[in-house]
CSV table of C-alpha atoms in Angstrom, one decimal:
chain,number,residue,atom,x,y,z
A,1,ASP,CA,100.3,75.3,101.9
A,2,SER,CA,102.0,78.6,102.6
A,3,GLY,CA,98.7,80.5,102.9
A,4,VAL,CA,99.4,82.4,99.8
A,5,THR,CA,97.1,81.3,97.0
A,6,GLN,CA,97.9,81.9,93.4
A,7,THR,CA,95.6,80.9,90.5
A,8,PRO,CA,95.9,79.5,87.9
A,9,LYS,CA,99.0,77.3,88.4
A,10,HIS,CA,99.5,76.9,84.7
A,11,LEU,CA,98.4,79.1,81.8
A,12,ILE,CA,99.2,78.6,78.1
A,13,THR,CA,98.1,81.3,75.6
A,14,ALA,CA,98.9,82.9,72.3
A,15,THR,CA,100.9,85.9,71.5
A,16,GLY,CA,99.0,89.0,71.5
A,17,GLN,CA,96.4,87.8,74.1
A,18,ARG,CA,95.6,89.1,77.5
A,19,VAL,CA,95.8,87.3,80.8
A,20,THR,CA,95.0,87.8,84.5
A,21,LEU,CA,97.0,86.2,87.3
A,22,ARG,CA,95.3,86.2,90.8
A,23,CYS,CA,96.9,86.3,94.2
A,24,SER,CA,95.2,85.9,97.6
A,25,PRO,CA,97.7,86.9,100.4
A,26,ARG,CA,98.3,85.1,103.7
A,27,SER,CA,95.6,85.9,106.2
A,28,GLY,CA,96.5,89.1,108.0
A,29,ASP,CA,99.2,90.3,105.5
A,30,LEU,CA,98.6,93.7,103.9
A,31,SER,CA,101.4,93.9,101.4
A,32,VAL,CA,101.5,92.1,98.1
A,33,TYR,CA,104.5,91.7,95.8
A,34,TRP,CA,104.8,90.4,92.2
A,35,TYR,CA,107.9,88.8,90.8
A,36,GLN,CA,108.8,87.3,87.5
A,37,GLN,CA,111.3,84.4,87.0
A,38,SER,CA,112.3,84.0,83.5
A,39,LEU,CA,114.8,81.4,82.1
A,40,ASP,CA,118.3,81.8,83.6
A,41,GLN,CA,117.1,85.0,85.5
A,42,GLY,CA,116.6,85.6,89.1
A,43,LEU,CA,113.5,86.6,90.7
A,44,GLN,CA,112.7,90.0,89.1
A,45,PHE,CA,110.6,92.4,91.2
A,46,LEU,CA,107.6,93.8,89.3
A,47,ILE,CA,105.5,95.8,91.7
A,48,GLN,CA,104.3,96.2,95.4
A,49,TYR,CA,101.0,96.9,96.9
A,50,TYR,CA,100.2,97.7,100.6
A,51,ASN,CA,96.5,97.9,101.7
A,52,GLY,CA,95.3,98.7,98.4
A,53,GLU,CA,97.8,101.4,97.4
A,54,GLU,CA,100.9,100.9,95.0
A,55,ARG,CA,104.1,101.2,97.1
A,56,ALA,CA,107.0,100.4,94.8
A,57,LYS,CA,107.5,99.6,91.1
A,58,GLY,CA,110.2,97.6,89.6
A,59,ASN,CA,111.0,96.9,86.0
A,60,ILE,CA,107.4,96.3,85.0
A,61,LEU,CA,106.5,96.7,81.4
A,62,GLU,CA,103.8,99.1,80.4
A,63,ARG,CA,101.9,96.2,78.9
A,64,PHE,CA,101.6,94.9,82.6
A,65,SER,CA,99.4,96.4,85.2
A,66,ALA,CA,98.2,95.2,88.6
A,67,GLN,CA,96.0,96.3,91.5
A,68,GLN,CA,95.1,95.3,95.0
A,69,PHE,CA,91.4,95.1,95.9
A,70,PRO,CA,89.7,96.0,99.2
A,71,ASP,CA,89.7,92.3,100.3
A,72,LEU,CA,93.5,92.6,99.8
A,73,HIS,CA,93.5,90.1,97.0
A,74,SER,CA,95.8,91.2,93.9
A,75,GLU,CA,95.6,90.7,90.3
A,76,LEU,CA,98.4,91.0,87.7
A,77,ASN,CA,97.2,91.6,84.2
A,78,LEU,CA,99.6,90.9,81.2
A,79,SER,CA,98.4,92.1,77.8
A,80,SER,CA,99.8,92.0,74.2
A,81,LEU,CA,101.6,89.0,75.3
A,82,GLU,CA,105.0,88.2,73.6
A,83,LEU,CA,107.1,84.9,73.7
A,84,GLY,CA,109.5,86.6,76.1
A,85,ASP,CA,106.7,86.9,78.7
A,86,SER,CA,106.7,83.2,79.2
A,87,ALA,CA,107.9,82.9,82.8
A,88,LEU,CA,107.0,81.8,86.4
A,89,TYR,CA,105.2,84.6,88.1
A,90,PHE,CA,105.2,84.6,91.9
A,91,CYS,CA,103.2,86.4,94.3
A,92,ALA,CA,104.3,87.1,97.8
A,93,SER,CA,102.9,88.7,100.9
A,94,SER,CA,104.1,90.1,104.1
A,95,VAL,CA,102.4,91.5,107.3
A,96,ALA,CA,103.4,95.2,106.5
A,97,ALA,CA,105.5,97.2,104.1
A,98,GLY,CA,108.9,97.5,105.2
A,99,PRO,CA,112.4,95.9,104.8
A,100,GLY,CA,112.3,93.9,107.9
A,101,TYR,CA,109.3,91.6,107.0
A,102,GLY,CA,109.9,88.3,105.6
A,103,TYR,CA,107.9,87.2,102.5
A,104,THR,CA,105.6,84.2,102.3
A,105,PHE,CA,105.4,83.1,98.6
A,106,GLY,CA,102.7,81.6,96.6
A,107,SER,CA,103.3,78.5,94.5
A,108,GLY,CA,103.4,80.5,91.4
A,109,THR,CA,101.6,80.7,88.0
A,110,ARG,CA,103.7,79.2,85.1
A,111,LEU,CA,102.8,81.2,81.9
A,112,THR,CA,103.5,79.9,78.5
A,113,VAL,CA,103.1,82.2,75.5
A,114,VAL,CA,102.9,80.3,72.3
B,1,ILE,CA,120.8,99.7,89.3
B,2,LEU,CA,121.0,97.8,92.6
B,3,ASN,CA,122.9,94.6,92.2
B,4,VAL,CA,122.8,91.6,94.5
B,5,GLU,CA,125.6,89.0,93.8
B,6,GLN,CA,125.8,85.5,95.1
B,7,SER,CA,128.7,83.0,94.8
B,8,PRO,CA,129.2,80.3,94.0
B,9,GLN,CA,126.5,79.7,91.4
B,10,SER,CA,126.4,76.2,92.3
B,11,LEU,CA,128.1,73.8,94.9
B,12,HIS,CA,128.3,70.1,95.2
B,13,VAL,CA,129.2,68.6,98.6
B,14,GLN,CA,129.2,65.2,100.4
B,15,GLU,CA,126.8,64.5,103.2
B,16,GLY,CA,128.5,65.8,106.5
B,17,ASP,CA,130.5,68.5,104.9
B,18,SER,CA,130.1,72.0,106.1
B,19,THR,CA,129.7,74.7,103.5
B,20,ASN,CA,129.3,78.4,103.2
B,21,PHE,CA,128.2,80.9,100.4
B,22,THR,CA,128.5,84.6,100.0
B,23,CYS,CA,126.0,87.3,99.1
B,24,SER,CA,127.3,90.9,98.2
B,25,PHE,CA,125.1,93.9,98.1
B,26,PRO,CA,125.4,97.7,98.1
B,27,SER,CA,126.6,99.0,101.4
B,28,SER,CA,125.0,102.4,101.1
B,29,ASN,CA,121.4,103.1,102.4
B,30,PHE,CA,121.1,99.6,103.8
B,31,TYR,CA,117.8,98.6,105.3
B,32,ALA,CA,117.7,94.6,105.5
B,33,LEU,CA,119.1,91.4,104.0
B,34,HIS,CA,117.0,88.4,103.7
B,35,TRP,CA,117.8,84.8,103.0
B,36,TYR,CA,115.4,82.4,101.5
B,37,ARG,CA,115.7,78.6,100.7
B,38,TRP,CA,114.1,77.3,97.6
B,39,GLU,CA,113.5,73.6,96.9
B,40,THR,CA,112.7,72.3,93.6
B,41,ALA,CA,109.1,72.4,92.7
B,42,LYS,CA,108.4,74.4,95.8
B,43,SER,CA,108.2,78.1,96.7
B,44,PRO,CA,111.0,80.1,98.3
B,45,GLU,CA,110.8,79.9,102.2
B,46,ALA,CA,112.1,82.7,104.4
B,47,LEU,CA,115.2,81.7,106.4
B,48,PHE,CA,116.4,84.9,108.0
B,49,VAL,CA,115.8,88.5,108.0
B,50,MET,CA,118.8,90.7,109.1
B,51,THR,CA,118.8,94.4,109.8
B,52,LEU,CA,121.8,95.4,111.9
B,53,ASN,CA,125.6,95.3,111.2
B,54,GLY,CA,127.1,92.3,113.0
B,55,ASP,CA,123.8,90.4,113.1
B,56,GLU,CA,124.1,86.7,113.5
B,57,LYS,CA,121.1,84.3,113.1
B,58,LYS,CA,120.9,80.7,113.4
B,59,LYS,CA,118.2,78.0,112.6
B,60,GLY,CA,119.3,74.5,113.5
B,61,ARG,CA,122.5,73.7,111.4
B,62,ILE,CA,122.1,76.9,109.3
B,63,SER,CA,123.5,80.3,110.2
B,64,ALA,CA,124.1,83.7,108.7
B,65,THR,CA,126.1,86.8,109.4
B,66,LEU,CA,125.9,90.3,108.1
B,67,ASN,CA,128.4,92.9,107.4
B,68,THR,CA,126.6,96.1,106.2
B,69,LYS,CA,129.7,98.3,106.2
B,70,GLU,CA,131.5,96.1,103.5
B,71,GLY,CA,128.2,94.9,102.0
B,72,TYR,CA,128.3,91.2,102.5
B,73,SER,CA,126.5,88.1,104.2
B,74,TYR,CA,127.7,84.6,104.7
B,75,LEU,CA,125.3,81.7,105.0
B,76,TYR,CA,126.8,78.6,106.7
B,77,ILE,CA,125.4,75.1,106.7
B,78,LYS,CA,127.1,72.8,109.2
B,79,GLY,CA,127.1,69.0,108.5
B,80,SER,CA,125.2,69.2,105.2
B,81,GLN,CA,122.4,66.6,104.7
B,82,PRO,CA,120.7,65.6,101.4
B,83,GLU,CA,117.6,67.5,102.6
B,84,ASP,CA,119.7,70.8,102.6
B,85,SER,CA,119.7,70.4,98.7
B,86,ALA,CA,118.0,73.6,97.4
B,87,THR,CA,118.8,77.0,95.9
B,88,TYR,CA,119.7,79.6,98.5
B,89,LEU,CA,118.5,83.1,97.7
B,90,CYS,CA,119.7,86.3,99.3
B,91,ALA,CA,117.7,89.4,98.9
B,92,TYR,CA,118.5,93.1,99.7
B,93,GLY,CA,115.5,95.0,101.2
B,94,GLY,CA,114.3,98.3,99.9
B,95,SER,CA,112.7,100.9,102.0
B,96,GLN,CA,109.1,99.9,101.2
B,97,GLY,CA,109.9,96.1,101.7
B,98,ASN,CA,110.4,95.4,98.1
B,99,LEU,CA,113.3,92.8,97.7
B,100,ILE,CA,116.0,92.7,95.0
B,101,PHE,CA,117.0,89.0,94.7
B,102,GLY,CA,120.3,87.5,93.8
B,103,LYS,CA,120.3,84.6,91.3
B,104,GLY,CA,121.0,82.1,94.1
B,105,THR,CA,123.4,79.3,95.0
B,106,LYS,CA,122.4,75.9,94.1
B,107,LEU,CA,123.6,73.4,96.7
B,108,SER,CA,123.5,69.7,96.0
B,109,VAL,CA,124.4,67.3,98.9
B,110,LYS,CA,125.3,63.7,97.9
B,111,PRO,CA,124.5,61.0,100.4
């Protein structure tokens, strides 16, 4: 157990639907990152939060949104789902926001859109 | 668009062989370079974080070097063991801590 908790582990949903992925960072970590891994693609950076505030944004679609709550857990909301959104979604956390801090990854949420 | 390239894509070695792989990244505005190890059905785990040109890090049989001026890092595994089989990811660190990952090198070590 890495200390980063992601729920659910698996999710199957239909096109057009909306889902919420949840992440609890490792105790003491203030920064949360979301990544998407599609077939044959590397880990694609979506968005970063630090202590409740958005810090950096990657190639996140407008249909996707995220937030970090006062208790530091984070949620990634995916709406109007398309078949191409099927992927493994990882959350990671680090102690602080800065390039020198290593990540601790959660076990991921496997999303299948049918 | 920042690009992190890793080579080779995959590598098959025999137990006991030493091996190395390469990560190339933009040499301008460098902040940090990370290496992660990702075993099948598990999550990526941090191996090294390097921030200075010429940095060398070691963890058991695994070591890494960094050249920020020319934009590359090498990961070495001495005397590969079957348990070293995994995908090795490198990632270029942005100023806020967000990482841009390469696609990884998949290492298979045959007993």
